[in-house]
Coordinates of N, CA, C and O in Angstrom, one line a residue:
M287 N -68.3 -56.8 -5.4 CA -68.4 -56.7 -4.0 C -69.8 -56.4 -3.6 O -70.6 -55.8 -4.3
T288 N -70.1 -56.7 -2.4 CA -71.4 -56.5 -1.8 C -71.5 -55.1 -1.1 O -70.5 -54.4 -1.1
R289 N -72.6 -54.9 -0.5 CA -72.9 -53.6 0.1 C -71.9 -53.2 1.2 O -71.4 -52.0 1.2
Y290 N -71.5 -54.0 2.1 CA -70.6 -53.7 3.2 C -69.2 -54.0 3.0 O -68.3 -53.5 3.7
Q291 N -68.9 -54.9 2.0 CA -67.5 -55.3 1.8 C -66.6 -54.1 1.5 O -65.4 -54.1 2.0
P292 N -67.0 -53.1 0.7 CA -66.0 -52.0 0.4 C -65.6 -51.3 1.7 O -64.4 -50.9 1.9
E293 N -66.5 -51.1 2.7 CA -66.2 -50.5 3.9 C -65.1 -51.3 4.7 O -64.2 -50.8 5.2
F294 N -65.4 -52.6 4.8 CA -64.5 -53.5 5.5 C -63.2 -53.7 4.8 O -62.1 -53.8 5.4
A295 N -63.2 -53.8 3.4 CA -62.0 -54.0 2.7 C -61.1 -52.8 2.8 O -59.8 -53.0 2.7
A296 N -61.6 -51.6 3.0 CA -60.7 -50.4 3.1 C -60.0 -50.5 4.4 O -58.9 -49.9 4.6
E297 N -60.6 -51.1 5.5 CA -60.0 -51.1 6.8 C -59.3 -52.4 7.2 O -58.3 -52.3 7.9
Y298 N -59.7 -53.5 6.6 CA -59.2 -54.8 7.0 C -58.6 -55.5 5.7 O -59.1 -55.3 4.6
E299 N -57.7 -56.4 6.0 CA -57.2 -57.3 4.9 C -58.1 -58.5 5.0 O -58.0 -59.4 5.9
L300 N -59.0 -58.6 4.0 CA -60.0 -59.7 4.0 C -59.5 -60.9 3.2 O -59.0 -60.8 2.1
E301 N -59.7 -62.1 3.8 CA -59.4 -63.3 3.1 C -60.6 -63.7 2.3 O -61.7 -63.2 2.6
P302 N -60.5 -64.7 1.4 CA -61.7 -65.1 0.7 C -62.8 -65.6 1.5 O -64.0 -65.4 1.2
A303 N -62.5 -66.3 2.6 CA -63.5 -66.8 3.5 C -64.3 -65.6 4.2 O -65.5 -65.7 4.3
H304 N -63.6 -64.5 4.5 CA -64.2 -63.4 5.1 C -65.1 -62.7 4.1 O -66.2 -62.3 4.4
R305 N -64.6 -62.6 2.8 CA -65.5 -62.0 1.8 C -66.7 -62.9 1.6 O -67.8 -62.3 1.4
A306 N -66.6 -64.2 1.6 CA -67.8 -65.0 1.5 C -68.8 -64.8 2.6 O -70.0 -64.7 2.4
L307 N -68.3 -64.7 3.9 CA -69.2 -64.4 5.0 C -69.8 -63.0 4.9 O -71.0 -62.9 5.2
L308 N -69.1 -62.1 4.4 CA -69.7 -60.7 4.2 C -70.7 -60.8 3.1 O -71.7 -60.0 3.2
T309 N -70.6 -61.6 2.1 CA -71.6 -61.7 1.1 C -72.9 -62.3 1.7 O -74.0 -61.9 1.4
I310 N -72.7 -63.3 2.6 CA -73.9 -63.9 3.2 C -74.5 -62.8 4.1 O -75.8 -62.7 4.1
A311 N -73.7 -62.1 4.9 CA -74.3 -61.1 5.7 C -75.0 -60.0 4.9 O -76.1 -59.6 5.3
D312 N -74.5 -59.6 3.8 CA -75.1 -58.7 2.9 C -76.5 -59.2 2.4 O -77.5 -58.5 2.3
A313 N -76.5 -60.5 2.0 CA -77.7 -61.1 1.6 C -78.8 -61.1 2.7 O -80.0 -60.9 2.4
L314 N -78.3 -61.4 3.9 CA -79.3 -61.3 5.0 C -79.8 -59.9 5.3 O -81.0 -59.8 5.5
M315 N -79.0 -58.9 5.2 CA -79.4 -57.5 5.3 C -80.4 -57.1 4.2 O -81.3 -56.4 4.4
A316 N -80.1 -57.6 3.0 CA -81.0 -57.3 1.9 C -82.4 -58.0 2.1 O -83.4 -57.4 1.8
E317 N -82.3 -59.2 2.6 CA -83.6 -59.9 3.0 C -84.4 -59.1 4.0 O -85.6 -59.0 3.9
A318 N -83.7 -58.6 5.0 CA -84.3 -57.8 6.1 C -85.0 -56.6 5.5 O -86.1 -56.2 5.8
D319 N -84.2 -55.9 4.6 CA -84.8 -54.7 3.9 C -86.0 -55.0 3.1 O -87.0 -54.2 3.1
E320 N -86.0 -56.1 2.4 CA -87.1 -56.5 1.5 C -88.3 -56.8 2.4 O -89.5 -56.5 2.1
S321 N -88.1 -57.5 3.6 CA -89.1 -57.8 4.5 C -89.7 -56.6 5.1 O -91.0 -56.4 5.2
D322 N -88.9 -55.6 5.4 CA -89.4 -54.3 5.9 C -90.3 -53.6 4.9 O -91.3 -53.1 5.3
A323 N -89.8 -53.6 3.7 CA -90.6 -53.0 2.6 C -92.0 -53.7 2.4 O -93.0 -53.0 2.3
Q324 N -92.0 -55.0 2.5 CA -93.3 -55.7 2.4 C -94.2 -55.4 3.6 O -95.4 -55.3 3.4
V325 N -93.6 -55.3 4.8 CA -94.4 -55.0 6.0 C -95.0 -53.6 5.8 O -96.2 -53.4 6.2
R326 N -94.2 -52.7 5.3 CA -94.7 -51.3 5.1 C -95.9 -51.3 4.1 O -96.8 -50.6 4.3
A327 N -95.7 -52.1 3.1 CA -96.8 -52.2 2.1 C -98.1 -52.8 2.6 O -99.2 -52.4 2.3
D328 N -97.9 -53.9 3.4 CA -99.1 -54.7 3.8 C -99.6 -54.3 5.1 O -100.8 -54.6 5.5
G329 N -98.8 -53.6 6.0 CA -99.2 -53.3 7.3 C -98.6 -54.3 8.3 O -98.4 -55.5 7.9
R330 N -98.3 -53.8 9.5 CA -97.7 -54.7 10.5 C -98.6 -55.9 10.9 O -98.2 -56.9 11.2
M331 N -99.9 -55.6 11.0 CA -100.9 -56.6 11.3 C -101.7 -57.0 10.1 O -102.1 -56.1 9.3
I332 N -101.8 -58.3 9.8 CA -102.5 -58.8 8.7 C -103.5 -59.9 9.1 O -103.4 -60.5 10.2
P333 N -104.6 -60.2 8.3 CA -105.5 -61.2 8.7 C -104.9 -62.6 8.6 O -104.1 -62.9 7.7
G334 N -105.1 -63.4 9.7 CA -104.6 -64.7 9.7 C -105.5 -65.7 9.0 O -106.4 -65.3 8.3
S335 N -105.3 -67.0 9.2 CA -106.0 -68.0 8.4 C -107.5 -68.1 8.8 O -108.3 -68.5 8.0
T336 N -107.8 -67.7 10.0 CA -109.2 -67.7 10.4 C -109.8 -66.3 10.5 O -110.9 -66.1 11.1
G337 N -109.1 -65.3 10.0 CA -109.6 -63.9 10.0 C -109.1 -63.1 11.2 O -109.3 -61.9 11.2
Q338 N -108.5 -63.7 12.1 CA -107.9 -62.9 13.3 C -106.7 -62.1 12.8 O -106.0 -62.5 11.8
M339 N -106.4 -61.0 13.4 CA -105.3 -60.2 13.1 C -104.0 -60.8 13.7 O -104.0 -61.1 14.9
V340 N -103.0 -61.0 12.9 CA -101.7 -61.5 13.4 C -100.6 -60.6 12.9 O -100.7 -59.9 11.9
E341 N -99.5 -60.7 13.5 CA -98.3 -59.9 13.1 C -97.8 -60.5 11.8 O -97.8 -61.7 11.5
H342 N -97.4 -59.5 10.9 CA -96.9 -59.9 9.6 C -95.7 -60.8 9.7 O -94.8 -60.5 10.5
P343 N -95.6 -61.9 9.1 CA -94.4 -62.8 9.2 C -93.1 -62.1 8.8 O -92.0 -62.5 9.2
G344 N -93.2 -61.1 8.0 CA -92.0 -60.3 7.5 C -91.3 -59.6 8.7 O -90.1 -59.4 8.6
V345 N -92.1 -59.3 9.7 CA -91.5 -58.7 10.9 C -90.4 -59.6 11.5 O -89.3 -59.2 11.7
R346 N -90.8 -60.8 11.8 CA -89.9 -61.8 12.4 C -88.8 -62.2 11.4 O -87.6 -62.3 11.8
T347 N -89.1 -62.3 10.1 CA -88.1 -62.6 9.1 C -87.0 -61.5 9.1 O -85.8 -61.8 9.1
A348 N -87.4 -60.2 9.2 CA -86.4 -59.1 9.2 C -85.6 -59.2 10.5 O -84.3 -59.0 10.5
I349 N -86.2 -59.5 11.6 CA -85.5 -59.5 12.9 C -84.4 -60.6 12.9 O -83.3 -60.4 13.2
V350 N -84.8 -61.8 12.4 CA -83.9 -63.0 12.4 C -82.8 -62.7 11.4 O -81.6 -63.0 11.7
A351 N -83.1 -62.2 10.3 CA -82.0 -61.9 9.3 C -81.0 -60.9 9.8 O -79.8 -61.1 9.7
R352 N -81.5 -59.9 10.5 CA -80.5 -58.9 11.1 C -79.7 -59.5 12.2 O -78.5 -59.2 12.4
E353 N -80.3 -60.4 13.0 CA -79.6 -61.1 14.1 C -78.5 -61.9 13.5 O -77.4 -62.0 14.0
K354 N -78.8 -62.7 12.5 CA -77.8 -63.5 11.9 C -76.6 -62.7 11.3 O -75.5 -63.1 11.4
A355 N -77.0 -61.6 10.6 CA -76.0 -60.8 10.0 C -75.1 -60.2 11.1 O -73.9 -60.1 11.0
A356 N -75.7 -59.7 12.2 CA -74.9 -59.1 13.3 C -74.0 -60.2 13.9 O -72.9 -59.8 14.3
R357 N -74.4 -61.4 14.0 CA -73.5 -62.5 14.5 C -72.3 -62.7 13.6 O -71.2 -62.8 14.1
I358 N -72.6 -62.6 12.3 CA -71.4 -62.8 11.4 C -70.5 -61.6 11.5 O -69.3 -61.8 11.6
Y359 N -71.0 -60.4 11.6 CA -70.1 -59.2 11.8 C -69.4 -59.3 13.1 O -68.2 -59.0 13.2
R360 N -70.0 -59.7 14.1 CA -69.4 -59.8 15.5 C -68.3 -60.8 15.5 O -67.2 -60.6 16.0
D361 N -68.6 -62.0 14.8 CA -67.6 -63.0 14.7 C -66.4 -62.6 13.9 O -65.2 -63.0 14.2
L362 N -66.6 -61.9 12.8 CA -65.5 -61.5 11.9 C -64.7 -60.4 12.5 O -63.5 -60.3 12.3
F363 N -65.4 -59.5 13.2 CA -64.7 -58.3 13.7 C -65.0 -58.1 15.2 O -65.7 -57.2 15.6
P364 N -64.5 -59.0 16.0 CA -64.8 -58.9 17.5 C -64.3 -57.7 18.2 O -64.8 -57.3 19.2
D365 N -63.3 -57.0 17.6 CA -62.8 -55.8 18.2 C -63.6 -54.5 17.9 O -63.3 -53.4 18.3
E366 N -64.7 -54.7 17.2 CA -65.6 -53.5 16.8 C -66.9 -53.7 17.6 O -67.2 -54.7 18.1
G367 N -67.6 -52.6 17.7 CA -68.9 -52.7 18.3 C -68.9 -52.4 19.8 O -67.9 -52.0 20.4
P368 N -70.1 -52.6 20.5 CA -70.2 -52.2 21.9 C -69.3 -52.9 22.9 O -69.1 -52.3 23.9
S369 N -68.9 -54.1 22.6 CA -68.0 -54.8 23.6 C -66.5 -54.6 23.3 O -65.7 -55.2 23.9
A370 N -66.2 -53.8 22.3 CA -64.8 -53.5 21.9 C -64.0 -52.9 23.1 O -64.6 -52.0 23.7
G371 N -62.9 -53.4 23.3 CA -62.0 -52.8 24.4 C -62.4 -53.2 25.8 O -61.8 -52.7 26.7
V372 N -63.4 -54.1 25.9 CA -63.8 -54.6 27.2 C -63.0 -55.9 27.5 O -63.2 -56.8 26.7
D373 N -62.2 -55.9 28.5 CA -61.5 -57.1 28.8 C -61.8 -57.6 30.2 O -62.5 -56.9 31.0
A374 N -61.3 -58.7 30.6 CA -61.5 -59.3 31.9 C -61.1 -58.4 33.0 O -61.8 -58.2 34.0
A375 N -60.0 -57.7 32.9 CA -59.5 -56.9 34.0 C -60.4 -55.7 34.2 O -60.7 -55.3 35.3
S376 N -60.9 -55.1 33.0 CA -61.8 -53.9 33.2 C -63.1 -54.3 33.8 O -63.8 -53.4 34.3
L377 N -63.5 -55.5 33.7 CA -64.8 -56.0 34.3 C -64.6 -56.5 35.7 O -65.5 -57.0 36.3
G378 N -63.3 -56.5 36.2 CA -63.1 -57.0 37.5 C -63.1 -58.5 37.6 O -63.3 -59.1 38.7
Q379 N -63.0 -59.2 36.5 CA -63.1 -60.7 36.4 C -61.8 -61.4 36.5 O -61.8 -62.6 36.9
S380 N -60.7 -60.8 36.2 CA -59.5 -61.5 36.1 C -59.0 -62.1 37.5 O -58.5 -63.2 37.6
A381 N -59.3 -61.3 38.5 CA -58.9 -61.8 39.9 C -59.7 -62.9 40.3 O -59.3 -63.8 41.1
S382 N -60.9 -63.0 39.9 CA -61.8 -64.1 40.3 C -61.6 -65.4 39.6 O -62.2 -66.4 39.9
G383 N -60.9 -65.3 38.5 CA -60.6 -66.5 37.7 C -61.8 -66.9 36.8 O -61.9 -68.0 36.2
Q384 N -62.7 -65.9 36.6 CA -63.9 -66.2 35.8 C -63.9 -65.2 34.6 O -64.9 -64.5 34.4
A385 N -62.9 -65.1 33.9 CA -62.7 -64.1 32.8 C -63.7 -64.4 31.6 O -63.9 -63.5 30.8
H386 N -64.3 -65.5 31.6 CA -65.1 -65.8 30.4 C -66.6 -65.3 30.6 O -67.4 -65.4 29.7
R387 N -66.9 -64.8 31.8 CA -68.2 -64.3 32.1 C -68.5 -63.0 31.5 O -67.7 -62.1 31.4
S388 N -69.8 -62.8 31.1 CA -70.2 -61.5 30.5 C -70.3 -60.5 31.6 O -70.5 -60.8 32.8
A389 N -70.4 -59.2 31.2 CA -70.6 -58.1 32.1 C -72.0 -58.3 32.9 O -72.1 -58.0 34.1
Q390 N -73.0 -58.7 32.1 CA -74.3 -58.9 32.7 C -74.2 -60.0 33.8 O -74.8 -59.9 34.9
S391 N -73.5 -61.1 33.5 CA -73.4 -62.1 34.5 C -72.6 -61.7 35.7 O -73.0 -62.0 36.9
V392 N -71.6 -60.9 35.6 CA -70.9 -60.3 36.7 C -71.8 -59.4 37.6 O -71.8 -59.5 38.8
R393 N -72.6 -58.6 36.9 CA -73.5 -57.7 37.6 C -74.5 -58.5 38.4 O -74.8 -58.2 39.6
A394 N -75.1 -59.6 37.8 CA -76.1 -60.4 38.4 C -75.4 -61.1 39.6 O -76.1 -61.2 40.7
S395 N -74.2 -61.6 39.5 CA -73.6 -62.3 40.6 C -73.3 -61.3 41.8 O -73.5 -61.7 42.9
E396 N -72.9 -60.1 41.4 CA -72.7 -59.1 42.5 C -73.9 -58.8 43.2 O -74.0 -58.7 44.4
A397 N -75.0 -58.6 42.5 CA -76.3 -58.4 43.1 C -76.8 -59.5 44.0 O -77.3 -59.3 45.1
A398 N -76.5 -60.8 43.5 CA -76.9 -61.9 44.4 C -76.0 -62.0 45.6 O -76.5 -62.3 46.7
R399 N -74.8 -61.6 45.5 CA -73.9 -61.6 46.7 C -74.3 -60.6 47.7 O -74.4 -60.9 48.9
K400 N -74.7 -59.4 47.2 CA -75.2 -58.4 48.1 C -76.5 -58.8 48.8 O -76.7 -58.6 50.0
R401 N -77.4 -59.5 48.1 CA -78.6 -60.0 48.7 C -78.3 -61.0 49.8 O -78.9 -61.0 50.9
W402 N -77.4 -61.9 49.5 CA -76.9 -62.9 50.4 C -76.3 -62.3 51.7 O -76.6 -62.7 52.8
D403 N -75.5 -61.3 51.5 CA -74.8 -60.6 52.6 C -75.9 -60.0 53.5 O -75.8 -60.0 54.7
R404 N -76.9 -59.3 52.9 CA -78.0 -58.7 53.7 C -78.7 -59.8 54.5 O -79.0 -59.6 55.7
A405 N -79.0 -60.9 53.9 CA -79.7 -62.0 54.6 C -78.9 -62.5 55.7 O -79.4 -62.7 56.8
R406 N -77.6 -62.7 55.6 CA -76.7 -63.1 56.7 C -76.7 -62.0 57.8 O -76.6 -62.4 59.0
A407 N -76.7 -60.8 57.4 CA -76.6 -59.7 58.4 C -77.9 -59.7 59.2 O -77.9 -59.5 60.4
V408 N -79.1 -59.9 58.6 CA -80.3 -60.0 59.3 C -80.3 -61.2 60.3 O -80.7 -61.1 61.4
E409 N -79.8 -62.3 59.8 CA -79.8 -63.5 60.7 C -78.9 -63.3 61.9 O -79.2 -63.7 63.0
A410 N -77.8 -62.6 61.6 CA -76.8 -62.3 62.7 C -77.4 -61.4 63.8 O -77.1 -61.5 64.9
A411 N -78.3 -60.5 63.3 CA -78.9 -59.5 64.2 C -80.0 -60.1 65.1 O -80.3 -59.6 66.1
L412 N -80.5 -61.3 64.6 CA -81.6 -61.9 65.4 C -81.0 -62.7 66.5 O -80.8 -63.0 67.4

């Protein structure tokens, strides 16, 4: 078993495909940890090809690896994490027929609607 599989195996009934995905996610997290260690050893900024200081490529490698691992965890366990328990009704989306929209999208639409309402109120006052 890999690093995170024991935690998930204790809580979930994992199929072979899930175990394979967790193995990939663990490899990605290990890559991120190795990149972090290399960045700590070399410094965040290193000399580039012409002598200019550039960000260590390990910084981006670690970020991308963690993002990929997080996507795997989110896809495998959608009921866990920051969006767990959030449904269309709790976001006020079910009545609008737009239950697929994110909370951020709903907030942005509401802000746009308020701006539009203010603009119409100013027009009406003129």
